[in-house]
PDB file of C-alpha atoms (C1' of nucleotides) in Angstrom:
ATOM      1  CA  MET A 638      15.724   3.870 -12.359  1.00  0.00           C
ATOM      2  CA  LYS A 639      13.963   4.225  -8.997  1.00  0.00           C
ATOM      3  CA  ILE A 640      10.951   2.720  -8.355  1.00  0.00           C
ATOM      4  CA  ALA A 641       8.793   3.114  -5.340  1.00  0.00           C
ATOM      5  CA  THR A 642       5.498   2.230  -3.637  1.00  0.00           C
ATOM      6  CA  TRP A 643       3.621   4.368  -0.775  1.00  0.00           C
ATOM      7  CA  ASN A 644       0.058   3.762   0.693  1.00  0.00           C
ATOM      8  CA  VAL A 645      -1.017   7.266   1.199  1.00  0.00           C
ATOM      9  CA  ASN A 646      -4.337   6.965   2.958  1.00  0.00           C
ATOM     10  CA  SER A 647      -5.840   9.523   1.049  1.00  0.00           C
ATOM     11  CA  LEU A 648      -4.145  11.518  -1.567  1.00  0.00           C
ATOM     12  CA  LYS A 649      -6.034  14.508  -0.846  1.00  0.00           C
ATOM     13  CA  VAL A 650      -4.805  14.646   2.848  1.00  0.00           C
ATOM     14  CA  ARG A 651      -1.264  13.433   1.577  1.00  0.00           C
ATOM     15  CA  GLN A 652      -0.853  15.298  -1.544  1.00  0.00           C
ATOM     16  CA  GLN A 653       2.030  17.619  -0.476  1.00  0.00           C
ATOM     17  CA  HIS A 654       3.774  14.678   1.222  1.00  0.00           C
ATOM     18  CA  VAL A 655       3.979  12.945  -2.086  1.00  0.00           C
ATOM     19  CA  ILE A 656       5.162  16.035  -3.816  1.00  0.00           C
ATOM     20  CA  ASP A 657       7.625  16.532  -1.118  1.00  0.00           C
ATOM     21  CA  TRP A 658       8.750  13.138  -1.010  1.00  0.00           C
ATOM     22  CA  LEU A 659       9.342  12.785  -4.805  1.00  0.00           C
ATOM     23  CA  GLU A 660      11.770  15.580  -4.456  1.00  0.00           C
ATOM     24  CA  LEU A 661      13.513  14.222  -1.864  1.00  0.00           C
ATOM     25  CA  SER A 662      13.681  10.687  -3.023  1.00  0.00           C
ATOM     26  CA  HIS A 663      14.527  11.423  -6.582  1.00  0.00           C
ATOM     27  CA  THR A 664      11.954   8.605  -7.385  1.00  0.00           C
ATOM     28  CA  ASP A 665      11.326   8.031 -11.117  1.00  0.00           C
ATOM     29  CA  VAL A 666       8.212   5.823 -10.812  1.00  0.00           C
ATOM     30  CA  LEU A 667       5.954   6.136  -7.740  1.00  0.00           C
ATOM     31  CA  CYS A 668       3.113   3.404  -7.390  1.00  0.00           C
ATOM     32  CA  LEU A 669       0.282   4.844  -4.586  1.00  0.00           C
ATOM     33  CA  GLN A 670      -2.532   3.092  -2.939  1.00  0.00           C
ATOM     34  CA  GLU A 671      -5.463   4.076  -1.056  1.00  0.00           C
ATOM     35  CA  LEU A 672      -6.076   7.162  -2.851  1.00  0.00           C
ATOM     36  CA  LYS A 673      -9.488   7.352  -1.528  1.00  0.00           C
ATOM     37  CA  LEU A 674     -10.641   9.715  -4.150  1.00  0.00           C
ATOM     38  CA  PRO A 675     -12.517   9.241  -7.664  1.00  0.00           C
ATOM     39  CA  ASP A 676     -10.725   9.743 -10.971  1.00  0.00           C
ATOM     40  CA  GLU A 677     -12.170  13.282 -11.394  1.00  0.00           C
ATOM     41  CA  LYS A 678     -10.563  14.054  -8.126  1.00  0.00           C
ATOM     42  CA  PHE A 679      -6.823  13.076  -8.948  1.00  0.00           C
ATOM     43  CA  PRO A 680      -4.222  15.959  -9.030  1.00  0.00           C
ATOM     44  CA  HIS A 681      -3.014  15.247 -12.579  1.00  0.00           C
ATOM     45  CA  GLU A 682      -2.164  18.793 -13.088  1.00  0.00           C
ATOM     46  CA  GLU A 683      -0.573  19.421  -9.567  1.00  0.00           C
ATOM     47  CA  LEU A 684       1.713  16.476 -10.395  1.00  0.00           C
ATOM     48  CA  ALA A 685       2.416  17.723 -13.819  1.00  0.00           C
ATOM     49  CA  GLN A 686       3.690  20.894 -12.611  1.00  0.00           C
ATOM     50  CA  LYS A 687       6.166  18.866 -10.465  1.00  0.00           C
ATOM     51  CA  GLY A 688       7.423  16.677 -13.666  1.00  0.00           C
ATOM     52  CA  TYR A 689       5.297  13.645 -13.222  1.00  0.00           C
ATOM     53  CA  ARG A 690       2.741  12.040 -15.248  1.00  0.00           C
ATOM     54  CA  SER A 691       0.017  10.193 -13.956  1.00  0.00           C
ATOM     55  CA  TRP A 692      -2.460   7.329 -14.188  1.00  0.00           C
ATOM     56  CA  CYS A 693      -5.119   6.220 -11.750  1.00  0.00           C
ATOM     57  CA  ALA A 694      -7.846   3.844 -10.959  1.00  0.00           C
ATOM     58  CA  GLY A 695      -9.949   5.604  -8.211  1.00  0.00           C
ATOM     59  CA  GLN A 696     -13.163   5.361  -6.445  1.00  0.00           C
ATOM     60  CA  LYS A 697     -14.870   7.552  -3.977  1.00  0.00           C
ATOM     61  CA  THR A 698     -14.240   6.791  -0.242  1.00  0.00           C
ATOM     62  CA  TYR A 699     -11.808   3.374  -0.331  1.00  0.00           C
ATOM     63  CA  ASN A 700      -9.036   2.053  -2.059  1.00  0.00           C
ATOM     64  CA  GLY A 701      -7.972   3.685  -5.490  1.00  0.00           C
ATOM     65  CA  VAL A 702      -4.032   3.164  -6.860  1.00  0.00           C
ATOM     66  CA  GLY A 703      -2.099   5.345  -9.460  1.00  0.00           C
ATOM     67  CA  ILE A 704       1.254   5.413 -10.873  1.00  0.00           C
ATOM     68  CA  LEU A 705       3.499   8.366 -11.291  1.00  0.00           C
ATOM     69  CA  VAL A 706       5.971   8.452 -13.926  1.00  0.00           C
ATOM     70  CA  ARG A 707       8.973  11.371 -14.321  1.00  0.00           C
ATOM     71  CA  ASP A 708       8.683  13.155 -17.503  1.00  0.00           C
ATOM     72  CA  GLY A 709      11.151  11.845 -19.901  1.00  0.00           C
ATOM     73  CA  LEU A 710      10.570   8.222 -19.400  1.00  0.00           C
ATOM     74  CA  LYS A 711       8.879   6.584 -22.079  1.00  0.00           C
ATOM     75  CA  VAL A 712       5.310   4.912 -21.328  1.00  0.00           C
ATOM     76  CA  ASP A 713       3.110   3.172 -23.870  1.00  0.00           C
ATOM     77  CA  GLU A 714      -0.223   4.519 -23.389  1.00  0.00           C
ATOM     78  CA  ALA A 715      -1.613   1.347 -24.626  1.00  0.00           C
ATOM     79  CA  SER A 716       0.143  -0.664 -21.831  1.00  0.00           C
ATOM     80  CA  ILE A 717      -2.346   0.699 -18.987  1.00  0.00           C
ATOM     81  CA  VAL A 718      -4.573  -1.855 -17.210  1.00  0.00           C
ATOM     82  CA  ARG A 719      -7.072  -1.513 -14.703  1.00  0.00           C
ATOM     83  CA  ASN A 720      -8.081  -4.014 -12.363  1.00  0.00           C
ATOM     84  CA  ILE A 721      -7.081  -7.493 -12.735  1.00  0.00           C
ATOM     85  CA  PRO A 722      -8.710  -8.861 -16.186  1.00  0.00           C
ATOM     86  CA  GLY A 723     -11.517 -11.290 -16.094  1.00  0.00           C
ATOM     87  CA  PHE A 724     -11.841 -10.722 -12.241  1.00  0.00           C
ATOM     88  CA  GLU A 725     -15.035  -8.397 -11.713  1.00  0.00           C
ATOM     89  CA  ASP A 726     -14.367  -6.124  -9.161  1.00  0.00           C
ATOM     90  CA  PRO A 727     -15.771  -2.502  -8.099  1.00  0.00           C
ATOM     91  CA  GLN A 728     -13.101  -2.051  -5.651  1.00  0.00           C
ATOM     92  CA  GLN A 729     -10.221  -0.331  -7.553  1.00  0.00           C
ATOM     93  CA  ARG A 730      -7.040  -2.310  -6.559  1.00  0.00           C
ATOM     94  CA  VAL A 731      -4.886  -2.454  -9.657  1.00  0.00           C
ATOM     95  CA  ILE A 732      -3.245  -0.518 -12.098  1.00  0.00           C
ATOM     96  CA  ALA A 733      -0.591  -1.588 -14.573  1.00  0.00           C
ATOM     97  CA  ALA A 734       1.683   0.325 -17.032  1.00  0.00           C
ATOM     98  CA  THR A 735       4.888  -0.348 -19.081  1.00  0.00           C
ATOM     99  CA  VAL A 736       7.619   2.223 -18.107  1.00  0.00           C
ATOM    100  CA  GLU A 737      10.878   1.883 -20.541  1.00  0.00           C
ATOM    101  CA  GLY A 738      10.042  -1.493 -21.043  1.00  0.00           C
ATOM    102  CA  VAL A 739       9.348  -2.479 -17.332  1.00  0.00           C
ATOM    103  CA  ARG A 740       6.035  -3.627 -16.405  1.00  0.00           C
ATOM    104  CA  VAL A 741       5.145  -1.792 -13.508  1.00  0.00           C
ATOM    105  CA  ILE A 742       1.949  -3.016 -11.493  1.00  0.00           C
ATOM    106  CA  SER A 743       0.558  -0.801  -8.567  1.00  0.00           C
ATOM    107  CA  ALA A 744      -1.520  -3.034  -6.100  1.00  0.00           C
ATOM    108  CA  TYR A 745      -3.562  -2.772  -3.074  1.00  0.00           C
ATOM    109  CA  PHE A 746      -4.124  -6.261  -1.760  1.00  0.00           C
ATOM    110  CA  PRO A 747      -7.209  -6.520   0.121  1.00  0.00           C
ATOM    111  CA  ASN A 748      -6.955  -6.026   3.997  1.00  0.00           C
ATOM    112  CA  GLY A 749      -8.985  -9.212   4.794  1.00  0.00           C
ATOM    113  CA  GLN A 750     -10.271  -8.175   8.302  1.00  0.00           C
ATOM    114  CA  ALA A 751      -9.799 -11.287  10.277  1.00  0.00           C
ATOM    115  CA  PRO A 752      -9.556 -15.257   9.241  1.00  0.00           C
ATOM    116  CA  GLY A 753     -12.863 -16.727   8.491  1.00  0.00           C
ATOM    117  CA  SER A 754     -14.288 -13.549   7.610  1.00  0.00           C
ATOM    118  CA  ASP A 755     -16.405 -12.708   4.301  1.00  0.00           C
ATOM    119  CA  LYS A 756     -13.653 -10.174   3.512  1.00  0.00           C
ATOM    120  CA  PHE A 757     -11.124 -12.839   4.273  1.00  0.00           C
ATOM    121  CA  ALA A 758     -12.301 -15.130   1.464  1.00  0.00           C
ATOM    122  CA  TYR A 759     -12.563 -12.151  -0.664  1.00  0.00           C
ATOM    123  CA  LYS A 760      -8.833 -11.452  -0.151  1.00  0.00           C
ATOM    124  CA  LEU A 761      -8.022 -15.095  -1.005  1.00  0.00           C
ATOM    125  CA  ARG A 762     -10.208 -15.082  -4.023  1.00  0.00           C
ATOM    126  CA  TRP A 763      -8.343 -11.767  -5.120  1.00  0.00           C
ATOM    127  CA  LEU A 764      -5.043 -13.484  -4.365  1.00  0.00           C
ATOM    128  CA  ASP A 765      -5.937 -16.371  -6.783  1.00  0.00           C
ATOM    129  CA  ALA A 766      -6.978 -14.116  -9.434  1.00  0.00           C
ATOM    130  CA  LEU A 767      -3.741 -11.984  -9.203  1.00  0.00           C
ATOM    131  CA  GLU A 768      -1.739 -15.080  -9.002  1.00  0.00           C
ATOM    132  CA  ALA A 769      -3.263 -16.340 -12.579  1.00  0.00           C
ATOM    133  CA  TRP A 770      -2.884 -12.892 -14.256  1.00  0.00           C
ATOM    134  CA  LEU A 771       0.550 -12.310 -13.223  1.00  0.00           C
ATOM    135  CA  ALA A 772       1.610 -15.797 -14.586  1.00  0.00           C
ATOM    136  CA  ASP A 773       0.209 -14.364 -18.130  1.00  0.00           C
ATOM    137  CA  GLU A 774       2.011 -11.096 -17.549  1.00  0.00           C
ATOM    138  CA  MET A 775       5.239 -12.604 -16.760  1.00  0.00           C
ATOM    139  CA  ARG A 776       4.989 -14.762 -19.878  1.00  0.00           C
ATOM    140  CA  THR A 777       4.688 -11.471 -21.937  1.00  0.00           C
ATOM    141  CA  HIS A 778       6.920  -9.103 -19.524  1.00  0.00           C
ATOM    142  CA  ALA A 779      10.467 -10.510 -18.785  1.00  0.00           C
ATOM    143  CA  GLU A 780      10.742  -7.223 -16.620  1.00  0.00           C
ATOM    144  CA  LEU A 781       7.908  -6.971 -14.140  1.00  0.00           C
ATOM    145  CA  ALA A 782       7.937  -5.194 -10.715  1.00  0.00           C
ATOM    146  CA  LEU A 783       4.819  -5.879  -8.562  1.00  0.00           C
ATOM    147  CA  LEU A 784       4.833  -3.103  -5.903  1.00  0.00           C
ATOM    148  CA  GLY A 785       2.018  -2.304  -3.637  1.00  0.00           C
ATOM    149  CA  ASP A 786       0.637  -2.673   0.103  1.00  0.00           C
ATOM    150  CA  TYR A 787       0.309  -6.621   0.034  1.00  0.00           C
ATOM    151  CA  ASN A 788      -1.326  -6.395   3.391  1.00  0.00           C
ATOM    152  CA  ILE A 789       0.783  -9.638   4.219  1.00  0.00           C
ATOM    153  CA  ALA A 790       3.822  -9.831   6.419  1.00  0.00           C
ATOM    154  CA  PRO A 791       5.754 -12.732   4.853  1.00  0.00           C
ATOM    155  CA  GLU A 792       7.904 -13.873   7.778  1.00  0.00           C
ATOM    156  CA  ASP A 793       7.660 -13.615  11.585  1.00  0.00           C
ATOM    157  CA  ARG A 794      10.624 -11.140  11.183  1.00  0.00           C
ATOM    158  CA  ASP A 795       8.593  -8.835   9.190  1.00  0.00           C
ATOM    159  CA  VAL A 796       6.287  -8.602  12.530  1.00  0.00           C
ATOM    160  CA  HIS A 797       7.310  -6.611  15.686  1.00  0.00           C
ATOM    161  CA  ASP A 798       5.475  -9.057  17.960  1.00  0.00           C
ATOM    162  CA  PRO A 799       5.343 -12.552  16.007  1.00  0.00           C
ATOM    163  CA  LYS A 800       3.677 -14.513  19.062  1.00  0.00           C
ATOM    164  CA  ALA A 801       0.985 -11.784  19.364  1.00  0.00           C
ATOM    165  CA  TRP A 802       0.125 -11.942  16.041  1.00  0.00           C
ATOM    166  CA  GLU A 803       0.467 -15.520  15.643  1.00  0.00           C
ATOM    167  CA  GLY A 804      -2.431 -16.849  12.876  1.00  0.00           C
ATOM    168  CA  GLN A 805      -3.964 -13.032  12.858  1.00  0.00           C
ATOM    169  CA  ASN A 806      -5.002 -11.217   9.847  1.00  0.00           C
ATOM    170  CA  LEU A 807      -1.978  -9.926   7.573  1.00  0.00           C
ATOM    171  CA  VAL A 808       0.208 -13.124   8.907  1.00  0.00           C
ATOM    172  CA  SER A 809      -2.060 -16.060   8.636  1.00  0.00           C
ATOM    173  CA  PRO A 810      -0.897 -19.386   6.965  1.00  0.00           C
ATOM    174  CA  GLU A 811      -3.247 -19.224   3.950  1.00  0.00           C
ATOM    175  CA  GLU A 812      -1.923 -15.415   3.394  1.00  0.00           C
ATOM    176  CA  ARG A 813       1.817 -16.368   3.851  1.00  0.00           C
ATOM    177  CA  ALA A 814       1.318 -19.602   1.416  1.00  0.00           C
ATOM    178  CA  ALA A 815      -0.017 -17.080  -1.129  1.00  0.00           C
ATOM    179  CA  PHE A 816       2.749 -14.718  -0.546  1.00  0.00           C
ATOM    180  CA  ALA A 817       5.112 -17.863  -0.916  1.00  0.00           C
ATOM    181  CA  ARG A 818       3.353 -18.811  -4.356  1.00  0.00           C
ATOM    182  CA  LEU A 819       4.368 -15.502  -5.904  1.00  0.00           C
ATOM    183  CA  ALA A 820       7.829 -16.214  -4.941  1.00  0.00           C
ATOM    184  CA  GLY A 821       7.433 -19.653  -6.420  1.00  0.00           C
ATOM    185  CA  MET A 822       6.484 -18.085  -9.570  1.00  0.00           C
ATOM    186  CA  GLY A 823       9.974 -16.310  -9.658  1.00  0.00           C
ATOM    187  CA  LEU A 824       9.118 -13.248  -8.124  1.00  0.00           C
ATOM    188  CA  VAL A 825      11.947 -12.069  -5.913  1.00  0.00           C
ATOM    189  CA  ASP A 826      11.297  -9.858  -2.719  1.00  0.00           C
ATOM    190  CA  SER A 827      13.639  -6.934  -3.421  1.00  0.00           C
ATOM    191  CA  PHE A 828      14.305  -6.160   0.175  1.00  0.00           C
ATOM    192  CA  ARG A 829      15.684  -9.282   1.149  1.00  0.00           C
ATOM    193  CA  GLN A 830      17.998  -9.126  -1.741  1.00  0.00           C
ATOM    194  CA  PHE A 831      20.042  -7.061   0.597  1.00  0.00           C
ATOM    195  CA  GLU A 832      21.446  -6.676   3.954  1.00  0.00           C
ATOM    196  CA  GLN A 833      18.487  -4.794   6.085  1.00  0.00           C
ATOM    197  CA  PRO A 834      18.594  -3.160   9.768  1.00  0.00           C
ATOM    198  CA  GLU A 835      16.668  -5.436  12.173  1.00  0.00           C
ATOM    199  CA  LYS A 836      12.929  -4.675  12.881  1.00  0.00           C
ATOM    200  CA  MET A 837      12.432  -2.867   9.604  1.00  0.00           C
ATOM    201  CA  TYR A 838       8.640  -2.253   8.784  1.00  0.00           C
ATOM    202  CA  THR A 839       6.535  -0.097   6.585  1.00  0.00           C
ATOM    203  CA  TRP A 840       3.255   0.035   8.751  1.00  0.00           C
ATOM    204  CA  TRP A 841       2.808   1.176  12.038  1.00  0.00           C
ATOM    205  CA  ASP A 842      -0.807   1.912  13.896  1.00  0.00           C
ATOM    206  CA  TYR A 843      -1.644   5.213  14.329  1.00  0.00           C
ATOM    207  CA  ARG A 844      -2.718   4.269  18.143  1.00  0.00           C
ATOM    208  CA  MET A 845      -0.674   3.006  21.018  1.00  0.00           C
ATOM    209  CA  LEU A 846       2.357   5.340  20.171  1.00  0.00           C
ATOM    210  CA  ALA A 847       3.120   2.332  17.655  1.00  0.00           C
ATOM    211  CA  PHE A 848       5.433   4.302  15.363  1.00  0.00           C
ATOM    212  CA  ARG A 849       7.525   5.585  18.445  1.00  0.00           C
ATOM    213  CA  ARG A 850       7.547   2.025  19.933  1.00  0.00           C
ATOM    214  CA  ASN A 851       8.760   0.756  16.259  1.00  0.00           C
ATOM    215  CA  ALA A 852       5.803  -1.801  16.753  1.00  0.00           C
ATOM    216  CA  GLY A 853       4.863  -2.208  13.248  1.00  0.00           C
ATOM    217  CA  LEU A 854       4.775  -4.834  10.474  1.00  0.00           C
ATOM    218  CA  ARG A 855       6.545  -5.176   6.950  1.00  0.00           C
ATOM    219  CA  ILE A 856       3.498  -5.240   4.615  1.00  0.00           C
ATOM    220  CA  ASP A 857       4.540  -3.118   1.520  1.00  0.00           C
ATOM    221  CA  HIS A 858       6.587  -5.027  -0.807  1.00  0.00           C
ATOM    222  CA  ILE A 859       8.673  -4.513  -4.319  1.00  0.00           C
ATOM    223  CA  LEU A 860       8.814  -8.067  -6.080  1.00  0.00           C
ATOM    224  CA  LEU A 861      10.654  -8.189  -8.947  1.00  0.00           C
ATOM    225  CA  SER A 862      10.691 -10.882 -12.091  1.00  0.00           C
ATOM    226  CA  PRO A 863      14.198 -12.515 -12.108  1.00  0.00           C
ATOM    227  CA  SER A 864      15.976 -10.683 -14.849  1.00  0.00           C
ATOM    228  CA  LEU A 865      14.582  -7.318 -13.187  1.00  0.00           C
ATOM    229  CA  SER A 866      15.915  -8.547 -10.009  1.00  0.00           C
ATOM    230  CA  ALA A 867      19.420  -8.895 -11.549  1.00  0.00           C
ATOM    231  CA  ARG A 868      19.311  -5.464 -12.275  1.00  0.00           C
ATOM    232  CA  CYS A 869      18.171  -4.183  -8.731  1.00  0.00           C
ATOM    233  CA  THR A 870      21.161  -2.507  -6.770  1.00  0.00           C
ATOM    234  CA  SER A 871      19.184  -1.598  -3.454  1.00  0.00           C
ATOM    235  CA  CYS A 872      15.900  -1.457  -1.658  1.00  0.00           C
ATOM    236  CA  GLU A 873      14.909   0.369   1.296  1.00  0.00           C
ATOM    237  CA  VAL A 874      12.161   1.475   3.291  1.00  0.00           C
ATOM    238  CA  ASP A 875      12.379   5.334   4.073  1.00  0.00           C
ATOM    239  CA  LYS A 876      10.572   6.047   7.219  1.00  0.00           C
ATOM    240  CA  THR A 877      11.273   9.737   6.863  1.00  0.00           C
ATOM    241  CA  PRO A 878       7.643  10.829   5.667  1.00  0.00           C
ATOM    242  CA  ARG A 879       6.270   8.861   8.571  1.00  0.00           C
ATOM    243  CA  LYS A 880       7.560  11.265  10.937  1.00  0.00           C
ATOM    244  CA  TRP A 881       6.081  14.307   9.091  1.00  0.00           C
ATOM    245  CA  ASP A 882       2.774  16.273  10.273  1.00  0.00           C
ATOM    246  CA  GLN A 883      -0.373  14.320   9.803  1.00  0.00           C
ATOM    247  CA  PRO A 884       1.473  11.083   7.968  1.00  0.00           C
ATOM    248  CA  SER A 885       0.170   8.144   6.333  1.00  0.00           C
ATOM    249  CA  ASP A 886       0.495   5.152   8.634  1.00  0.00           C
ATOM    250  CA  HIS A 887       2.701   3.510   5.910  1.00  0.00           C
ATOM    251  CA  ALA A 888       5.947   4.311   4.859  1.00  0.00           C
ATOM    252  CA  PRO A 889       7.427   4.275   1.222  1.00  0.00           C
ATOM    253  CA  VAL A 890       9.467   1.358  -0.054  1.00  0.00           C
ATOM    254  CA  ILE A 891      12.030   2.195  -2.730  1.00  0.00           C
ATOM    255  CA  ALA A 892      14.117   0.178  -5.074  1.00  0.00           C
ATOM    256  CA  GLN A 893      16.941   1.199  -7.595  1.00  0.00           C
ATOM    257  CA  LEU A 894      17.247  -0.634 -10.861  1.00  0.00           C
ATOM    258  CA  GLY A 895      20.662  -0.394 -12.446  1.00  0.00           C
TER     259      GLY A 895
ATOM    260  C1'  DA B 868      -5.719  -1.383  31.302  1.00  0.00           C
ATOM    261  C1'  DT B 869      -7.723  -5.581  24.959  1.00  0.00           C
ATOM    262  C1'  DG B 870      -8.650   0.819  24.258  1.00  0.00           C
ATOM    263  C1'  DG B 871      -5.881   4.464  22.587  1.00  0.00           C
ATOM    264  C1'  DC B 872      -5.785   7.012  15.957  1.00  0.00           C
ATOM    265  C1'  DC B 873      -7.076   8.524  11.273  1.00  0.00           C
ATOM    266  C1'  DA B 874      -9.767   9.432   7.190  1.00  0.00           C
ATOM    267  C1'  DT B 875     -14.600   9.439   5.224  1.00  0.00           C
ATOM    268  C1'  DT B 876     -19.324  10.686   4.711  1.00  0.00           C
ATOM    269  C1'  DT B 877     -21.598  14.327   6.189  1.00  0.00           C
ATOM    270  C1'  DC B 878     -22.075  17.259  10.283  1.00  0.00           C
ATOM    271  C1'  DA B 879     -23.009  12.506  14.468  1.00  0.00           C
ATOM    272  C1'  DA B 880     -21.561   8.704  14.742  1.00  0.00           C
ATOM    273  C1'  DA B 881     -20.848   4.568  11.757  1.00  0.00           C
ATOM    274  C1'  DT B 882     -17.477   2.106   8.772  1.00  0.00           C
ATOM    275  C1'  DG B 883     -12.882   0.726   7.571  1.00  0.00           C
ATOM    276  C1'  DG B 884      -8.371   0.270   7.986  1.00  0.00           C
ATOM    277  C1'  DA B 885      -4.364  -3.354   9.669  1.00  0.00           C
TER     278       DA B 885
END
DNA sequence: ATGGCCATTTCAAATGGA
């Protein structure tokens, strides 16, 4: 089973990219972030025509997450959860589904704007709530995958220019500590399970010719519970759709589970 | 050179992203 995550930065604009990439990558389960559309505008029918069932937690203009599952894979309808239970939040950032017994979570972590800001405080509160909920989820699901736009570059090697970025949003010690706590819970960064090319990132600013200069950050991740990590045979970033016309500023990350 | 792009809302310029 191939599982993947992609921040599409508007599903309306990127719908054809998603359809093309599903066919290209043979992805079975695709987690999407930044749909930027309300539930009633989610293209369930169009995706169904391409062989995927879909679930979403959308909202107008901002945020919004979804999960696409190839026909034939077993999804327990009762397993669908939207948002972090107990964490009141109008922002739609989390959706979970159990697919073939694997707990799949699509998450769009808050950006945080800048350390010290109100949005940064919200990011840290959100991270605390996620961590508490994940602890429960991991107790009930041995095979769990947390996929999404984490808006955290966990290490300096995930940053094109660590000196310039030192202490900034997305790389600050507090954010990295939160990421490290996820690892402390037993979640494994599947990308780092395998040998990878140098300077591999998942996001590049639209400005400054950043993609051409490979001036990026690795902020999109697939974290796996111990028993799922043991099943994982590869994890890579696919930069292909970042080169297409009118691309998302993020590239998808895909992992193969044996 | 400390900006530059892009999507959205709504039709002009502000907001948010990362």
